[in-house]
mmCIF file of C-alpha atoms in Angstrom:
data_model
loop_
_atom_site.group_PDB
_atom_site.id
_atom_site.type_symbol
_atom_site.label_atom_id
_atom_site.label_comp_id
_atom_site.label_asym_id
_atom_site.label_seq_id
_atom_site.Cartn_x
_atom_site.Cartn_y
_atom_site.Cartn_z
ATOM 1 C CA UNK Z 1078 5.556 -177.003 11.730
ATOM 2 C CA UNK Z 1079 3.465 -179.644 10.022
ATOM 3 C CA UNK Z 1080 4.400 -183.295 10.180
ATOM 4 C CA UNK Z 1081 2.685 -183.989 6.857
ATOM 5 C CA UNK Z 1082 4.849 -184.428 3.781
ATOM 6 C CA UNK Z 1083 5.128 -181.331 1.642
ATOM 7 C CA UNK Z 1084 5.599 -181.292 -2.077
ATOM 8 C CA UNK Z 1085 7.828 -178.213 -2.008
ATOM 9 C CA UNK Z 1086 10.101 -176.383 0.355
ATOM 10 C CA UNK Z 1087 9.356 -172.887 1.632
ATOM 11 C CA UNK Z 1088 11.733 -170.029 0.769
ATOM 12 C CA UNK Z 1089 12.878 -169.980 4.406
ATOM 13 C CA UNK Z 1090 13.649 -173.712 4.237
ATOM 14 C CA UNK Z 1091 15.684 -173.206 1.067
ATOM 15 C CA UNK Z 1092 17.601 -170.424 2.804
ATOM 16 C CA UNK Z 1093 18.203 -172.770 5.751
ATOM 17 C CA UNK Z 1094 19.514 -175.522 3.485
ATOM 18 C CA UNK Z 1095 21.828 -173.047 1.781
ATOM 19 C CA UNK Z 1096 23.088 -171.809 5.150
ATOM 20 C CA UNK Z 1097 23.750 -175.362 6.364
ATOM 21 C CA UNK Z 1098 25.762 -176.343 3.293
ATOM 22 C CA UNK Z 1099 27.574 -173.010 2.953
ATOM 23 C CA UNK Z 1100 28.145 -172.505 6.664
ATOM 24 C CA UNK Z 1101 28.924 -176.019 7.889
ATOM 25 C CA UNK Z 1102 31.064 -177.058 4.902
ATOM 26 C CA UNK Z 1103 32.992 -173.771 4.974
ATOM 27 C CA UNK Z 1104 33.441 -174.139 8.723
ATOM 28 C CA UNK Z 1105 35.120 -177.523 8.291
ATOM 29 C CA UNK Z 1106 37.237 -176.103 5.476
ATOM 30 C CA UNK Z 1107 38.556 -173.231 7.623
ATOM 31 C CA UNK Z 1108 39.111 -175.566 10.572
ATOM 32 C CA UNK Z 1109 41.225 -177.915 8.483
ATOM 33 C CA UNK Z 1110 43.262 -174.999 7.105
ATOM 34 C CA UNK Z 1111 44.021 -174.007 10.696
ATOM 35 C CA UNK Z 1112 44.774 -177.536 11.878
ATOM 36 C CA UNK Z 1113 47.113 -178.223 8.957
ATOM 37 C CA UNK Z 1114 49.317 -175.260 9.958
ATOM 38 C CA UNK Z 1115 48.782 -175.272 13.740
ATOM 39 C CA UNK Z 1116 47.587 -178.750 14.848
ATOM 40 C CA UNK Z 1117 47.164 -177.801 18.532
ATOM 41 C CA UNK Z 1118 44.741 -174.911 17.911
ATOM 42 C CA UNK Z 1119 41.604 -176.592 19.265
ATOM 43 C CA UNK Z 1120 41.289 -174.415 22.386
ATOM 44 C CA UNK Z 1121 41.655 -171.034 20.688
ATOM 45 C CA UNK Z 1122 39.167 -172.039 17.982
ATOM 46 C CA UNK Z 1123 36.619 -173.176 20.587
ATOM 47 C CA UNK Z 1124 37.102 -170.022 22.665
ATOM 48 C CA UNK Z 1125 36.461 -167.592 19.818
ATOM 49 C CA UNK Z 1126 33.458 -169.620 18.608
ATOM 50 C CA UNK Z 1127 31.921 -169.396 22.081
ATOM 51 C CA UNK Z 1128 32.819 -165.705 22.480
ATOM 52 C CA UNK Z 1129 31.251 -164.655 19.166
ATOM 53 C CA UNK Z 1130 28.003 -166.609 19.620
ATOM 54 C CA UNK Z 1131 27.697 -165.437 23.253
ATOM 55 C CA UNK Z 1132 28.252 -161.783 22.264
ATOM 56 C CA UNK Z 1133 25.689 -162.038 19.466
ATOM 57 C CA UNK Z 1134 23.166 -163.719 21.760
ATOM 58 C CA UNK Z 1135 23.704 -161.112 24.488
ATOM 59 C CA UNK Z 1136 22.439 -158.464 22.064
ATOM 60 C CA UNK Z 1137 19.747 -160.363 20.137
ATOM 61 C CA UNK Z 1138 18.440 -162.891 22.690
ATOM 62 C CA UNK Z 1139 19.312 -161.642 26.186
ATOM 63 C CA UNK Z 1140 18.556 -158.023 25.172
ATOM 64 C CA UNK Z 1141 21.634 -156.803 27.064
ATOM 65 C CA UNK Z 1142 20.605 -158.822 30.125
ATOM 66 C CA UNK Z 1143 17.016 -157.489 30.289
ATOM 67 C CA UNK Z 1144 15.249 -160.586 28.896
ATOM 68 C CA UNK Z 1145 13.774 -163.049 31.379
ATOM 69 C CA UNK Z 1146 14.897 -166.673 31.262
ATOM 70 C CA UNK Z 1147 12.349 -169.375 30.494
ATOM 71 C CA UNK Z 1148 14.583 -172.147 31.889
ATOM 72 C CA UNK Z 1149 16.134 -171.928 35.408
ATOM 73 C CA UNK Z 1150 19.829 -171.182 35.648
ATOM 74 C CA UNK Z 1151 20.455 -174.414 37.590
ATOM 75 C CA UNK Z 1152 19.432 -176.463 34.549
ATOM 76 C CA UNK Z 1153 21.674 -174.410 32.304
ATOM 77 C CA UNK Z 1154 24.582 -174.906 34.700
ATOM 78 C CA UNK Z 1155 24.499 -178.688 34.203
ATOM 79 C CA UNK Z 1156 23.706 -178.474 30.495
ATOM 80 C CA UNK Z 1157 26.490 -175.973 29.911
ATOM 81 C CA UNK Z 1158 29.035 -178.051 31.821
ATOM 82 C CA UNK Z 1159 28.412 -180.994 29.508
ATOM 83 C CA UNK Z 1160 28.338 -178.795 26.395
ATOM 84 C CA UNK Z 1161 31.633 -177.116 27.318
ATOM 85 C CA UNK Z 1162 33.362 -180.464 27.926
ATOM 86 C CA UNK Z 1163 32.065 -181.922 24.640
ATOM 87 C CA UNK Z 1164 33.219 -178.973 22.536
ATOM 88 C CA UNK Z 1165 36.652 -178.699 24.146
ATOM 89 C CA UNK Z 1166 37.346 -182.445 24.032
ATOM 90 C CA UNK Z 1167 36.194 -182.736 20.404
ATOM 91 C CA UNK Z 1168 38.464 -179.921 19.242
ATOM 92 C CA UNK Z 1169 41.361 -180.889 21.516
ATOM 93 C CA UNK Z 1170 41.334 -184.428 20.094
ATOM 94 C CA UNK Z 1171 42.755 -182.965 16.886
ATOM 95 C CA UNK Z 1172 46.018 -182.445 18.816
ATOM 96 C CA UNK Z 1173 46.458 -186.225 19.031
ATOM 97 C CA UNK Z 1174 47.066 -187.291 15.419
ATOM 98 C CA UNK Z 1175 43.349 -187.534 14.646
ATOM 99 C CA UNK Z 1176 42.708 -186.813 10.974
ATOM 100 C CA UNK Z 1177 39.769 -184.618 9.972
ATOM 101 C CA UNK Z 1178 38.025 -187.441 8.028
ATOM 102 C CA UNK Z 1179 38.161 -189.750 11.074
ATOM 103 C CA UNK Z 1180 37.000 -186.853 13.275
ATOM 104 C CA UNK Z 1181 33.969 -186.274 11.025
ATOM 105 C CA UNK Z 1182 33.120 -189.984 10.830
ATOM 106 C CA UNK Z 1183 33.181 -190.288 14.618
ATOM 107 C CA UNK Z 1184 30.897 -187.299 15.062
ATOM 108 C CA UNK Z 1185 28.502 -188.869 12.565
ATOM 109 C CA UNK Z 1186 28.051 -191.815 14.943
ATOM 110 C CA UNK Z 1187 25.848 -189.906 17.389
ATOM 111 C CA UNK Z 1188 22.837 -192.154 16.731
ATOM 112 C CA UNK Z 1189 24.766 -195.120 18.095
ATOM 113 C CA UNK Z 1190 25.555 -193.304 21.348
ATOM 114 C CA UNK Z 1191 21.971 -192.030 21.645
ATOM 115 C CA UNK Z 1192 20.542 -195.528 21.310
ATOM 116 C CA UNK Z 1193 22.948 -197.058 23.842
ATOM 117 C CA UNK Z 1194 22.249 -194.377 26.456
ATOM 118 C CA UNK Z 1195 18.522 -194.471 25.689
ATOM 119 C CA UNK Z 1196 18.513 -198.155 26.616
ATOM 120 C CA UNK Z 1197 20.780 -197.795 29.671
ATOM 121 C CA UNK Z 1198 19.378 -194.551 31.154
ATOM 122 C CA UNK Z 1199 15.797 -194.250 29.901
ATOM 123 C CA UNK Z 1200 15.053 -197.992 29.640
ATOM 124 C CA UNK Z 1201 13.833 -197.487 26.092
ATOM 125 C CA UNK Z 1202 13.259 -200.317 23.672
ATOM 126 C CA UNK Z 1203 13.678 -200.071 19.916
ATOM 127 C CA UNK Z 1204 12.650 -202.143 16.892
ATOM 128 C CA UNK Z 1205 15.164 -204.721 15.687
ATOM 129 C CA UNK Z 1206 15.912 -202.597 12.621
ATOM 130 C CA UNK Z 1207 17.229 -199.798 14.892
ATOM 131 C CA UNK Z 1208 19.668 -202.140 16.624
ATOM 132 C CA UNK Z 1209 20.779 -203.532 13.263
ATOM 133 C CA UNK Z 1210 21.424 -200.062 11.838
ATOM 134 C CA UNK Z 1211 23.410 -199.068 14.938
ATOM 135 C CA UNK Z 1212 25.534 -202.202 14.570
ATOM 136 C CA UNK Z 1213 26.247 -201.144 10.975
ATOM 137 C CA UNK Z 1214 27.203 -197.617 12.142
ATOM 138 C CA UNK Z 1215 29.428 -199.027 14.891
ATOM 139 C CA UNK Z 1216 31.090 -201.424 12.454
ATOM 140 C CA UNK Z 1217 31.788 -198.527 10.092
ATOM 141 C CA UNK Z 1218 33.429 -196.468 12.838
ATOM 142 C CA UNK Z 1219 35.508 -199.452 13.964
ATOM 143 C CA UNK Z 1220 36.689 -200.158 10.396
ATOM 144 C CA UNK Z 1221 37.705 -196.514 9.839
ATOM 145 C CA UNK Z 1222 39.437 -196.364 13.216
ATOM 146 C CA UNK Z 1223 41.478 -199.518 12.657
ATOM 147 C CA UNK Z 1224 42.431 -198.417 9.155
ATOM 148 C CA UNK Z 1225 43.451 -194.967 10.414
ATOM 149 C CA UNK Z 1226 45.750 -196.493 13.028
ATOM 150 C CA UNK Z 1227 48.343 -197.134 10.313
ATOM 151 C CA UNK Z 1228 48.726 -193.358 9.862
ATOM 152 C CA UNK Z 1229 49.529 -192.926 13.541
ATOM 153 C CA UNK Z 1230 52.163 -195.675 13.364
ATOM 154 C CA UNK Z 1231 53.906 -194.139 10.349
ATOM 155 C CA UNK Z 1232 57.184 -192.446 11.502
ATOM 156 C CA UNK Z 1233 58.966 -189.659 9.597
ATOM 157 C CA UNK Z 1234 61.117 -191.066 6.809
ATOM 158 C CA UNK Z 1235 64.320 -189.249 7.776
ATOM 159 C CA UNK Z 1236 64.577 -190.585 11.350
ATOM 160 C CA UNK Z 1237 67.115 -193.133 12.411
ATOM 161 C CA UNK Z 1238 65.749 -196.664 12.821
ATOM 162 C CA UNK Z 1239 65.835 -196.750 16.641
ATOM 163 C CA UNK Z 1240 64.462 -193.266 17.010
ATOM 164 C CA UNK Z 1241 61.780 -194.057 14.441
ATOM 165 C CA UNK Z 1242 60.646 -197.104 16.399
ATOM 166 C CA UNK Z 1243 60.371 -195.083 19.601
ATOM 167 C CA UNK Z 1244 58.587 -192.274 17.802
ATOM 168 C CA UNK Z 1245 56.171 -194.772 16.274
ATOM 169 C CA UNK Z 1246 55.109 -196.058 19.687
ATOM 170 C CA UNK Z 1247 54.667 -192.552 21.091
ATOM 171 C CA UNK Z 1248 52.596 -191.394 18.125
ATOM 172 C CA UNK Z 1249 50.417 -194.517 18.279
ATOM 173 C CA UNK Z 1250 49.809 -193.914 21.985
ATOM 174 C CA UNK Z 1251 48.849 -190.303 21.281
ATOM 175 C CA UNK Z 1252 46.478 -191.448 18.557
ATOM 176 C CA UNK Z 1253 44.827 -194.001 20.885
ATOM 177 C CA UNK Z 1254 44.318 -191.240 23.447
ATOM 178 C CA UNK Z 1255 42.709 -189.081 20.741
ATOM 179 C CA UNK Z 1256 40.328 -191.901 19.809
ATOM 180 C CA UNK Z 1257 39.339 -192.338 23.469
ATOM 181 C CA UNK Z 1258 38.650 -188.608 23.641
ATOM 182 C CA UNK Z 1259 36.348 -188.859 20.603
ATOM 183 C CA UNK Z 1260 34.492 -191.809 22.156
ATOM 184 C CA UNK Z 1261 34.079 -189.907 25.431
ATOM 185 C CA UNK Z 1262 32.803 -186.783 23.634
ATOM 186 C CA UNK Z 1263 30.403 -188.886 21.546
ATOM 187 C CA UNK Z 1264 28.692 -190.402 24.596
ATOM 188 C CA UNK Z 1265 28.835 -187.186 26.630
ATOM 189 C CA UNK Z 1266 27.086 -185.415 23.751
ATOM 190 C CA UNK Z 1267 24.389 -188.100 23.729
ATOM 191 C CA UNK Z 1268 23.939 -187.721 27.501
ATOM 192 C CA UNK Z 1269 23.614 -183.973 27.052
ATOM 193 C CA UNK Z 1270 20.949 -184.581 24.412
ATOM 194 C CA UNK Z 1271 18.923 -186.692 26.843
ATOM 195 C CA UNK Z 1272 19.184 -183.989 29.505
ATOM 196 C CA UNK Z 1273 18.127 -181.317 26.997
ATOM 197 C CA UNK Z 1274 15.142 -183.439 25.956
ATOM 198 C CA UNK Z 1275 14.037 -183.775 29.586
ATOM 199 C CA UNK Z 1276 14.539 -180.047 30.203
ATOM 200 C CA UNK Z 1277 12.595 -178.991 27.110
ATOM 201 C CA UNK Z 1278 9.788 -181.384 28.004
ATOM 202 C CA UNK Z 1279 9.452 -179.631 31.374
ATOM 203 C CA UNK Z 1280 9.984 -175.994 30.389
ATOM 204 C CA UNK Z 1281 9.318 -175.938 26.641
ATOM 205 C CA UNK Z 1282 11.712 -175.425 23.740
ATOM 206 C CA UNK Z 1283 13.714 -172.196 23.743
ATOM 207 C CA UNK Z 1284 16.525 -172.802 21.243
ATOM 208 C CA UNK Z 1285 17.764 -169.188 21.012
ATOM 209 C CA UNK Z 1286 17.975 -168.892 24.777
ATOM 210 C CA UNK Z 1287 19.723 -172.256 25.052
ATOM 211 C CA UNK Z 1288 22.181 -171.301 22.314
ATOM 212 C CA UNK Z 1289 23.089 -168.111 24.180
ATOM 213 C CA UNK Z 1290 23.518 -169.646 27.641
ATOM 214 C CA UNK Z 1291 25.350 -172.705 26.292
ATOM 215 C CA UNK Z 1292 27.996 -170.376 24.870
ATOM 216 C CA UNK Z 1293 27.955 -167.594 27.470
ATOM 217 C CA UNK Z 1294 28.159 -169.453 30.775
ATOM 218 C CA UNK Z 1295 31.214 -171.582 29.826
ATOM 219 C CA UNK Z 1296 33.365 -168.526 29.023
ATOM 220 C CA UNK Z 1297 34.957 -168.352 32.535
ATOM 221 C CA UNK Z 1298 36.021 -171.974 32.064
ATOM 222 C CA UNK Z 1299 38.444 -170.872 29.381
ATOM 223 C CA UNK Z 1300 40.528 -169.248 32.121
ATOM 224 C CA UNK Z 1301 41.778 -172.781 32.810
ATOM 225 C CA UNK Z 1302 43.037 -172.844 29.220
ATOM 226 C CA UNK Z 1303 44.286 -169.256 29.133
ATOM 227 C CA UNK Z 1304 47.984 -170.148 28.886
ATOM 228 C CA UNK Z 1305 47.388 -172.346 25.847
ATOM 229 C CA UNK Z 1306 45.054 -169.784 24.254
ATOM 230 C CA UNK Z 1307 47.553 -166.940 24.771
ATOM 231 C CA UNK Z 1308 50.340 -169.070 23.317
ATOM 232 C CA UNK Z 1309 48.262 -169.582 20.189
ATOM 233 C CA UNK Z 1310 47.339 -165.892 20.014
ATOM 234 C CA UNK Z 1311 51.043 -165.209 19.579
ATOM 235 C CA UNK Z 1312 51.403 -168.127 17.161
ATOM 236 C CA UNK Z 1313 48.515 -166.857 15.036
ATOM 237 C CA UNK Z 1314 49.935 -163.325 15.051
ATOM 238 C CA UNK Z 1315 53.288 -164.613 13.776
ATOM 239 C CA UNK Z 1316 51.782 -166.511 10.838
ATOM 240 C CA UNK Z 1317 52.384 -165.364 7.271
ATOM 241 C CA UNK Z 1318 50.136 -162.541 5.996
ATOM 242 C CA UNK Z 1319 47.065 -163.408 3.958
ATOM 243 C CA UNK Z 1320 47.734 -161.827 0.564
ATOM 244 C CA UNK Z 1321 46.593 -159.216 -0.368
ATOM 245 C CA UNK Z 1322 45.540 -158.388 3.233
ATOM 246 C CA UNK Z 1323 48.241 -157.324 5.721
ATOM 247 C CA UNK Z 1324 46.670 -159.694 8.271
ATOM 248 C CA UNK Z 1325 48.181 -162.966 9.533
ATOM 249 C CA UNK Z 1326 46.427 -165.756 7.641
ATOM 250 C CA UNK Z 1327 45.665 -167.834 10.734
ATOM 251 C CA UNK Z 1328 43.566 -164.953 12.071
ATOM 252 C CA UNK Z 1329 41.746 -164.701 8.736
ATOM 253 C CA UNK Z 1330 41.023 -168.422 8.777
ATOM 254 C CA UNK Z 1331 39.881 -168.243 12.406
ATOM 255 C CA UNK Z 1332 37.496 -165.383 11.596
ATOM 256 C CA UNK Z 1333 36.118 -167.448 8.716
ATOM 257 C CA UNK Z 1334 35.692 -170.460 10.995
ATOM 258 C CA UNK Z 1335 33.866 -168.478 13.696
ATOM 259 C CA UNK Z 1336 31.488 -166.722 11.289
ATOM 260 C CA UNK Z 1337 30.653 -169.892 9.368
ATOM 261 C CA UNK Z 1338 30.102 -171.761 12.661
ATOM 262 C CA UNK Z 1339 27.359 -169.289 13.523
ATOM 263 C CA UNK Z 1340 25.931 -169.494 9.995
ATOM 264 C CA UNK Z 1341 25.851 -173.285 10.307
ATOM 265 C CA UNK Z 1342 24.044 -173.235 13.662
ATOM 266 C CA UNK Z 1343 21.460 -170.727 12.436
ATOM 267 C CA UNK Z 1344 20.839 -172.788 9.321
ATOM 268 C CA UNK Z 1345 20.123 -175.915 11.359
ATOM 269 C CA UNK Z 1346 17.771 -173.911 13.576
ATOM 270 C CA UNK Z 1347 15.828 -172.647 10.538
ATOM 271 C CA UNK Z 1348 15.516 -176.188 9.193
ATOM 272 C CA UNK Z 1349 14.172 -177.573 12.474
ATOM 273 C CA UNK Z 1350 11.426 -174.921 12.494
ATOM 274 C CA UNK Z 1351 10.573 -175.005 8.770
ATOM 275 C CA UNK Z 1352 11.008 -178.633 7.684
ATOM 276 C CA UNK Z 1353 10.091 -182.161 8.628
ATOM 277 C CA UNK Z 1354 12.544 -184.342 10.522
ATOM 278 C CA UNK Z 1355 13.115 -186.264 7.272
ATOM 279 C CA UNK Z 1356 14.340 -183.139 5.477
ATOM 280 C CA UNK Z 1357 16.559 -182.135 8.394
ATOM 281 C CA UNK Z 1358 18.087 -185.619 8.570
ATOM 282 C CA UNK Z 1359 18.735 -185.730 4.834
ATOM 283 C CA UNK Z 1360 20.298 -182.257 4.720
ATOM 284 C CA UNK Z 1361 22.554 -182.823 7.750
ATOM 285 C CA UNK Z 1362 23.646 -186.266 6.537
ATOM 286 C CA UNK Z 1363 24.395 -185.024 3.026
ATOM 287 C CA UNK Z 1364 26.245 -182.032 4.461
ATOM 288 C CA UNK Z 1365 28.486 -184.248 6.582
ATOM 289 C CA UNK Z 1366 29.179 -186.512 3.621
ATOM 290 C CA UNK Z 1367 29.971 -183.502 1.404
ATOM 291 C CA UNK Z 1368 32.417 -182.157 4.002
ATOM 292 C CA UNK Z 1369 34.089 -185.537 4.233
ATOM 293 C CA UNK Z 1370 34.493 -185.863 0.450
ATOM 294 C CA UNK Z 1371 35.840 -182.314 0.171
ATOM 295 C CA UNK Z 1372 38.340 -182.908 2.975
ATOM 296 C CA UNK Z 1373 39.601 -186.104 1.359
ATOM 297 C CA UNK Z 1374 40.210 -184.668 -2.092
ATOM 298 C CA UNK Z 1375 41.080 -181.014 -1.406
ATOM 299 C CA UNK Z 1376 43.492 -181.685 1.448
ATOM 300 C CA UNK Z 1377 44.782 -184.994 0.020
ATOM 301 C CA UNK Z 1378 43.927 -186.918 3.174
ATOM 302 C CA UNK Z 1379 44.722 -190.613 2.903
ATOM 303 C CA UNK Z 1380 41.494 -192.533 2.360
ATOM 304 C CA UNK Z 1381 41.628 -196.213 1.451
ATOM 305 C CA UNK Z 1382 39.019 -198.688 0.286
ATOM 306 C CA UNK Z 1383 38.461 -199.719 3.917
ATOM 307 C CA UNK Z 1384 37.824 -196.086 4.834
ATOM 308 C CA UNK Z 1385 35.195 -195.911 2.094
ATOM 309 C CA UNK Z 1386 33.586 -199.116 3.361
ATOM 310 C CA UNK Z 1387 33.425 -197.735 6.887
ATOM 311 C CA UNK Z 1388 32.038 -194.411 5.649
ATOM 312 C CA UNK Z 1389 29.273 -196.125 3.669
ATOM 313 C CA UNK Z 1390 28.370 -198.140 6.771
ATOM 314 C CA UNK Z 1391 28.163 -195.017 8.951
ATOM 315 C CA UNK Z 1392 26.057 -192.914 6.600
ATOM 316 C CA UNK Z 1393 24.028 -195.854 5.289
ATOM 317 C CA UNK Z 1394 23.255 -196.983 8.828
ATOM 318 C CA UNK Z 1395 22.188 -193.436 9.707
ATOM 319 C CA UNK Z 1396 19.699 -193.332 6.821
ATOM 320 C CA UNK Z 1397 18.362 -196.769 7.794
ATOM 321 C CA UNK Z 1398 18.007 -195.740 11.449
ATOM 322 C CA UNK Z 1399 15.951 -192.675 10.527
ATOM 323 C CA UNK Z 1400 13.871 -194.767 8.078
ATOM 324 C CA UNK Z 1401 14.695 -192.278 5.354
ATOM 325 C CA UNK Z 1402 14.071 -194.807 2.576
ATOM 326 C CA UNK Z 1403 10.581 -195.587 3.882
ATOM 327 C CA UNK Z 1404 9.696 -191.941 4.380
ATOM 328 C CA UNK Z 1405 10.884 -191.056 0.890
ATOM 329 C CA UNK Z 1406 8.798 -193.880 -0.509
ATOM 330 C CA UNK Z 1407 5.701 -192.625 1.368
ATOM 331 C CA UNK Z 1408 6.424 -189.086 0.194
ATOM 332 C CA UNK Z 1409 6.611 -190.180 -3.454
ATOM 333 C CA UNK Z 1410 3.408 -192.218 -3.127
ATOM 334 C CA UNK Z 1411 1.642 -189.256 -1.525
ATOM 335 C CA UNK Z 1412 2.754 -186.932 -4.342
ATOM 336 C CA UNK Z 1413 1.545 -189.424 -6.950
ATOM 337 C CA UNK Z 1414 -1.881 -189.589 -5.331
ATOM 338 C CA UNK Z 1415 -2.107 -185.775 -5.269
ATOM 339 C CA UNK Z 1416 -1.167 -185.557 -8.954
#
């Protein structure tokens, strides 16, 4: 992969971009369909995502167990533990009155967590512009979180006044717990990223192998969640059929979510091998923003002016952090010189 700006994208890069937008946006769409009908479905969704990717990797990457590992199993054990916790906590947070737009905004704040842990763990120092952009991202998340708290405090209209007040407090407490879960997952994900960086520096990059082991090794951990998963298997099987198919619609939506999750991951992998970091950053940022906009309008999620302000801060701060504006300017100047 060349670090020099390119005037055009390769066919493989265009395929990767298409896979990212089609896969990742569709994945969020199917997830929200599931969550709207069965809000506590985080564990069953995570389990089938892991099972499908692990099964695919066992055939294509592990070669039915015959392929030799490039990275020791002890490193994967720690990496996988963090990965499993992050995925389960992120999906389980949806059980606690966390809206999909707020969920997506939080997960877009990874740069903030990476910078904080980079300073605390790796003793890194950054230019002032990096700290400023992270403050903007943090402010955006805080604004969206505070504004979303009003949804958690809103009781059902048909409750009696006393019962409504009690319900309001319970729902707000559940929402606060969900926010804490998102914060925990955000920083745990950043810590996992640091560990992956150190591992790859020592043993080299092996993304296909890492993808397989990150999804295969955690599978026994789902035994701890088996009661909840089995409960939702029955719930999914009892859902209304997906016309014109004689299949419960929750299973159809879950299949769509699992397949598009894999498509999304493969698309990101293609981009990282075919494109510059600028292109990857732009595509991923635009994809997240597109998913957010679609979720707001298609599913009629409440989104106020303060939510928009927070969203602009998060995505704007991300572009500033990655110096996208400067890199685009250099790219345009380079193309002008060539022409």
